[in-house]
Tab-separated table of C-alpha atoms in Angstrom:
chain	number	residue	atom	x	y	z
A	5	MET	CA	29.376	3.166	-30.591
A	6	LYS	CA	29.913	-0.422	-29.441
A	7	ILE	CA	29.007	0.579	-25.888
A	8	ILE	CA	25.807	2.278	-27.071
A	9	THR	CA	24.866	-0.752	-29.157
A	10	PHE	CA	25.494	-3.094	-26.225
A	11	LEU	CA	23.396	-0.959	-23.876
A	12	SER	CA	20.619	-0.791	-26.449
A	13	CYS	CA	20.589	-4.574	-26.719
A	14	LEU	CA	20.546	-4.882	-22.927
A	15	LEU	CA	17.657	-2.431	-22.646
A	16	GLY	CA	15.757	-4.231	-25.370
A	17	THR	CA	16.240	-7.515	-23.547
A	18	ALA	CA	15.007	-5.978	-20.286
A	19	LEU	CA	11.904	-4.562	-21.962
A	20	THR	CA	10.942	-7.905	-23.458
A	21	VAL	CA	11.318	-10.094	-20.356
A	22	GLN	CA	8.461	-12.597	-20.328
A	23	ALA	CA	6.858	-14.710	-17.640
A	24	GLN	CA	8.795	-17.957	-17.221
A	25	TYR	CA	7.236	-21.331	-16.436
A	26	PHE	CA	10.600	-23.092	-16.725
A	27	GLY	CA	10.650	-26.802	-17.848
A	28	LYS	CA	7.838	-28.566	-19.744
A	29	VAL	CA	4.478	-27.217	-18.540
A	30	VAL	CA	2.118	-29.821	-17.054
A	31	TYR	CA	-0.605	-27.415	-15.889
A	32	LEU	CA	-1.175	-23.687	-16.431
A	33	GLU	CA	-3.971	-21.485	-15.072
A	34	GLY	CA	-4.402	-17.958	-16.398
A	35	PHE	CA	-7.536	-17.070	-14.358
A	36	ASP	CA	-9.365	-15.925	-17.490
A	37	SER	CA	-13.038	-15.319	-16.739
A	38	GLU	CA	-15.085	-18.190	-18.156
A	39	GLU	CA	-12.821	-21.116	-17.289
A	40	PHE	CA	-11.760	-19.700	-13.919
A	41	ASN	CA	-15.301	-19.097	-12.660
A	42	SER	CA	-16.503	-22.549	-13.668
A	43	SER	CA	-13.554	-24.697	-12.586
A	44	TRP	CA	-12.240	-23.157	-9.342
A	45	GLN	CA	-14.174	-23.406	-6.070
A	46	GLN	CA	-14.477	-20.456	-3.693
A	47	THR	CA	-15.698	-20.634	-0.097
A	48	ASP	CA	-15.867	-17.748	2.359
A	49	GLU	CA	-16.681	-18.913	5.901
A	50	SER	CA	-17.389	-15.373	7.136
A	51	VAL	CA	-20.858	-14.547	8.456
A	52	SER	CA	-20.952	-10.943	7.315
A	53	VAL	CA	-19.622	-9.614	4.015
A	54	LYS	CA	-18.830	-12.392	1.534
A	55	THR	CA	-15.539	-11.979	-0.334
A	56	THR	CA	-14.563	-13.628	-3.620
A	57	TRP	CA	-11.638	-13.620	-5.997
A	58	LYS	CA	-12.721	-11.986	-9.266
A	59	SER	CA	-11.380	-12.407	-12.780
A	60	VAL	CA	-10.465	-8.917	-13.968
A	61	GLU	CA	-7.768	-7.176	-15.966
A	62	ASN	CA	-5.215	-5.400	-13.829
A	63	SER	CA	-5.364	-1.925	-15.354
A	64	ASP	CA	-2.226	-0.768	-13.541
A	65	LYS	CA	0.093	-3.455	-14.923
A	66	PRO	CA	-1.718	-6.291	-16.737
A	67	PHE	CA	-0.153	-9.733	-16.753
A	68	SER	CA	-0.432	-9.669	-20.547
A	69	LEU	CA	2.672	-7.452	-20.562
A	70	ILE	CA	4.725	-10.529	-19.666
A	71	ASP	CA	2.386	-13.231	-21.015
A	72	PRO	CA	0.558	-12.084	-24.161
A	73	THR	CA	-1.919	-14.969	-23.886
A	74	SER	CA	-3.374	-13.541	-20.670
A	75	THR	CA	-6.710	-11.711	-20.787
A	76	ALA	CA	-7.407	-11.400	-17.040
A	77	SER	CA	-6.009	-12.049	-13.549
A	78	ALA	CA	-7.543	-13.154	-10.247
A	79	GLU	CA	-8.119	-10.087	-8.067
A	80	LEU	CA	-8.548	-10.103	-4.287
A	81	ARG	CA	-10.090	-7.265	-2.258
A	82	PHE	CA	-11.437	-7.643	1.266
A	83	THR	CA	-12.834	-5.132	3.756
A	84	THR	CA	-13.599	-7.139	6.892
A	85	ARG	CA	-11.577	-9.080	9.463
A	86	ASP	CA	-14.279	-11.749	9.259
A	87	THR	CA	-12.935	-12.921	5.876
A	88	ARG	CA	-11.922	-16.620	5.732
A	89	LEU	CA	-11.668	-17.328	2.043
A	90	SER	CA	-10.508	-20.456	0.185
A	91	LEU	CA	-9.802	-20.563	-3.549
A	92	VAL	CA	-9.348	-24.200	-4.614
A	93	SER	CA	-8.234	-25.490	-8.012
A	94	PRO	CA	-9.895	-28.294	-9.925
A	95	THR	CA	-8.266	-31.717	-9.623
A	96	ILE	CA	-4.914	-31.827	-11.397
A	97	ASP	CA	-3.888	-35.304	-12.558
A	98	LEU	CA	-0.141	-35.872	-12.156
A	99	THR	CA	-0.232	-39.593	-12.892
A	100	GLY	CA	3.166	-40.702	-14.192
A	101	LYS	CA	4.733	-37.307	-13.453
A	102	SER	CA	7.736	-36.676	-11.183
A	103	GLY	CA	10.397	-34.059	-10.624
A	104	LEU	CA	7.854	-31.224	-10.654
A	105	GLN	CA	7.774	-27.598	-9.551
A	106	VAL	CA	4.796	-25.352	-8.862
A	107	GLY	CA	4.568	-21.591	-8.829
A	108	PHE	CA	2.541	-18.467	-9.459
A	109	TYR	CA	2.976	-14.757	-10.090
A	110	ALA	CA	1.554	-12.046	-7.817
A	111	TYR	CA	1.152	-8.302	-8.109
A	112	ASP	CA	0.565	-5.870	-5.210
A	113	LEU	CA	-0.214	-8.567	-2.630
A	114	ASN	CA	1.915	-6.552	-0.194
A	115	TYR	CA	-0.590	-3.698	-0.563
A	116	CYS	CA	-3.659	-5.921	-0.436
A	117	LEU	CA	-2.461	-7.842	2.631
A	118	SER	CA	-1.249	-6.383	5.912
A	119	GLY	CA	-0.228	-9.197	8.237
A	120	GLU	CA	-3.126	-11.566	7.558
A	121	ASP	CA	-2.763	-15.354	7.380
A	122	PHE	CA	-2.290	-16.001	3.641
A	123	ARG	CA	-1.217	-19.419	2.371
A	124	PHE	CA	-0.561	-21.341	-0.834
A	125	SER	CA	-1.061	-25.066	-0.278
A	126	VAL	CA	-1.368	-28.462	-1.954
A	127	THR	CA	-3.440	-31.532	-1.102
A	128	GLY	CA	-3.281	-35.113	-2.321
A	129	ASP	CA	-6.360	-36.343	-0.414
A	130	ASP	CA	-9.053	-34.030	-1.796
A	131	GLY	CA	-8.637	-31.429	0.944
A	132	ALA	CA	-8.594	-33.660	4.015
A	133	THR	CA	-5.113	-32.298	4.759
A	134	TRP	CA	-3.205	-29.376	3.242
A	135	HIS	CA	0.556	-28.946	2.928
A	136	ASP	CA	1.651	-25.305	2.911
A	137	LEU	CA	4.141	-24.407	0.199
A	138	PHE	CA	4.033	-20.769	1.287
A	139	SER	CA	2.685	-19.105	4.435
A	140	MET	CA	2.896	-15.344	4.781
A	141	GLN	CA	3.109	-15.567	8.570
A	142	ARG	CA	5.892	-18.165	8.479
A	143	ASP	CA	8.001	-17.386	5.441
A	144	GLN	CA	9.952	-14.157	5.364
A	145	PHE	CA	11.683	-13.888	2.025
A	146	SER	CA	11.767	-11.747	-1.029
A	147	THR	CA	11.505	-13.117	-4.541
A	148	ILE	CA	12.326	-12.094	-8.061
A	149	SER	CA	10.105	-9.784	-10.091
A	150	VAL	CA	9.240	-9.798	-13.775
A	151	ASN	CA	7.942	-6.337	-14.678
A	152	ASP	CA	6.777	-5.938	-11.044
A	153	TRP	CA	4.983	-9.315	-11.020
A	154	LYS	CA	6.644	-11.351	-8.268
A	155	LEU	CA	7.349	-15.012	-8.852
A	156	TYR	CA	6.764	-17.618	-6.136
A	157	ARG	CA	8.223	-20.962	-7.178
A	158	TYR	CA	8.585	-24.209	-5.210
A	159	ASN	CA	9.553	-27.826	-5.708
A	160	LEU	CA	6.484	-30.034	-5.408
A	161	PRO	CA	7.127	-32.467	-2.522
A	162	GLU	CA	7.659	-36.060	-3.650
A	163	GLU	CA	4.618	-37.260	-1.694
A	164	PHE	CA	2.378	-35.502	-4.237
A	165	GLU	CA	4.133	-36.679	-7.383
A	166	GLY	CA	2.140	-39.083	-9.545
A	167	LYS	CA	-1.070	-38.242	-7.670
A	168	ARG	CA	-4.265	-36.307	-8.284
A	169	ILE	CA	-3.806	-33.035	-6.424
A	170	LYS	CA	-5.490	-29.723	-5.782
A	171	LEU	CA	-3.931	-26.322	-5.038
A	172	ARG	CA	-5.384	-23.708	-2.708
A	173	PHE	CA	-4.989	-20.038	-1.868
A	174	TYR	CA	-6.297	-19.417	1.647
A	175	LEU	CA	-6.873	-16.135	3.493
A	176	ASP	CA	-7.769	-15.736	7.169
A	177	ALA	CA	-8.108	-12.006	7.826
A	178	SER	CA	-8.867	-12.312	11.544
A	179	GLN	CA	-5.241	-11.361	12.171
A	180	GLY	CA	-3.619	-8.327	10.649
A	181	TRP	CA	-2.458	-4.788	11.208
A	182	GLY	CA	-5.169	-2.247	11.932
A	183	THR	CA	-8.825	-2.779	12.748
A	184	VAL	CA	-10.237	-2.579	9.215
A	185	PRO	CA	-8.638	-4.029	6.060
A	186	ARG	CA	-7.935	-1.381	3.465
A	187	GLY	CA	-9.759	-3.039	0.578
A	188	LEU	CA	-6.822	-2.547	-1.783
A	189	PRO	CA	-6.494	-4.938	-4.739
A	190	GLY	CA	-3.938	-7.729	-5.079
A	191	TYR	CA	-3.565	-10.065	-8.049
A	192	ILE	CA	-2.365	-13.578	-8.891
A	193	ASP	CA	-1.801	-15.074	-12.333
A	194	GLY	CA	0.248	-17.584	-14.280
A	195	LEU	CA	-0.129	-20.455	-11.825
A	196	PHE	CA	1.877	-23.346	-13.214
A	197	ILE	CA	3.155	-26.854	-12.643
A	198	SER	CA	6.118	-27.839	-14.776
A	199	GLU	CA	8.893	-30.378	-14.958
A	200	ARG	CA	12.061	-29.208	-13.246
A	201	PRO	CA	14.859	-28.665	-15.770
A	202	GLU	CA	18.255	-30.087	-14.891
A	203	VAL	CA	19.750	-26.622	-15.231
A	204	ASP	CA	18.081	-23.221	-15.074
A	205	PRO	CA	20.211	-21.081	-17.408
A	206	ALA	CA	18.817	-17.773	-16.145
A	207	ALA	CA	18.168	-18.435	-12.466
A	208	THR	CA	20.007	-19.283	-9.278
A	209	GLY	CA	18.263	-21.258	-6.530
A	210	ILE	CA	17.713	-19.519	-3.199
A	211	ASN	CA	16.164	-21.085	-0.108
A	212	PHE	CA	15.370	-19.148	3.057
A	213	SER	CA	13.550	-21.914	4.878
A	214	GLN	CA	14.977	-23.256	8.117
A	215	ASN	CA	12.563	-26.187	7.962
A	216	ASP	CA	14.137	-29.110	6.070
A	217	PRO	CA	10.858	-30.819	5.070
A	218	ARG	CA	9.873	-27.777	3.023
A	219	PRO	CA	10.508	-27.993	-0.725
A	220	THR	CA	13.669	-26.364	-1.977
A	221	PRO	CA	14.571	-24.120	-3.586
A	222	SER	CA	11.730	-21.930	-2.369
A	223	ALA	CA	12.508	-19.001	-4.627
A	224	GLN	CA	14.563	-18.191	-7.672
A	225	MET	CA	16.571	-15.099	-8.588
A	226	TYR	CA	17.265	-14.086	-12.172
A	227	ARG	CA	20.822	-13.132	-13.053
A	228	TRP	CA	21.514	-10.812	-15.955
A	229	ARG	CA	25.036	-12.215	-16.051
A	230	SER	CA	23.685	-15.521	-17.309
A	231	LEU	CA	22.515	-13.762	-20.480
A	232	PHE	CA	26.079	-12.928	-21.427
A	233	SER	CA	28.105	-15.757	-19.914
A	234	THR	CA	28.217	-19.516	-20.320
A	235	THR	CA	29.437	-19.807	-16.752
A	236	ALA	CA	26.799	-20.099	-14.034
A	237	PRO	CA	26.885	-17.074	-11.676
A	238	PRO	CA	27.827	-17.585	-8.037
A	239	HIS	CA	25.149	-17.848	-5.372
A	240	SER	CA	24.241	-14.597	-3.726
A	241	PRO	CA	21.825	-14.210	-0.792
A	242	LEU	CA	18.759	-12.052	-1.108
A	243	ARG	CA	17.767	-9.771	1.743
A	244	PRO	CA	14.489	-10.835	3.361
A	245	TYR	CA	12.203	-7.872	3.906
A	246	GLY	CA	9.203	-9.453	5.568
A	247	ILE	CA	6.408	-9.012	3.034
A	248	PRO	CA	6.237	-10.892	-0.277
């Protein structure tokens, strides 16, 4: 009976896992329709079919399953190799802020993308230069999932702390596998900037980067053991599989 009760509690915990933004949240974007369309800038440099991110509800697995406040997610579909699309955030004022992390959740990007140049970047000079936090063509690592939504989480480099910054998702589809993109949907949601906690009670830091200037840790892995132990679990490497 005790075993059954324990397993029931474990299952209940697993079924109620929520999106985590870790420390004190400084900025949070849910990509809900009205605010998203008016505050984020989109530019597609292609000369043929114009592509845009759209605010829709993911009918397969909505983000609201792990964040009840969510009403929509940003969806990407593209059907031409001519796509060169930028999605740029409004200015985010980090004056007086330090020790920050930035991250987002993604669903089915590995189906939407097939070898294209996809990046998540930050700028502190209004877009004159961009610093890549994640590049699909450079970074080969897996990440944790929360109800199939994958978390990408990075330390914000010190050079951007205390500044007014912007974040960008960039897609250059000129490179990729196959001649025609498949037009399958991929989603992002829960983009956040938060203060780094001194200790993450439910996560262990993992970094797969070989480039020291990159922020670390570049990904986090949940450990169920931390739910039942006051002792931090040992580090354990993830197995990179090539597509986030």
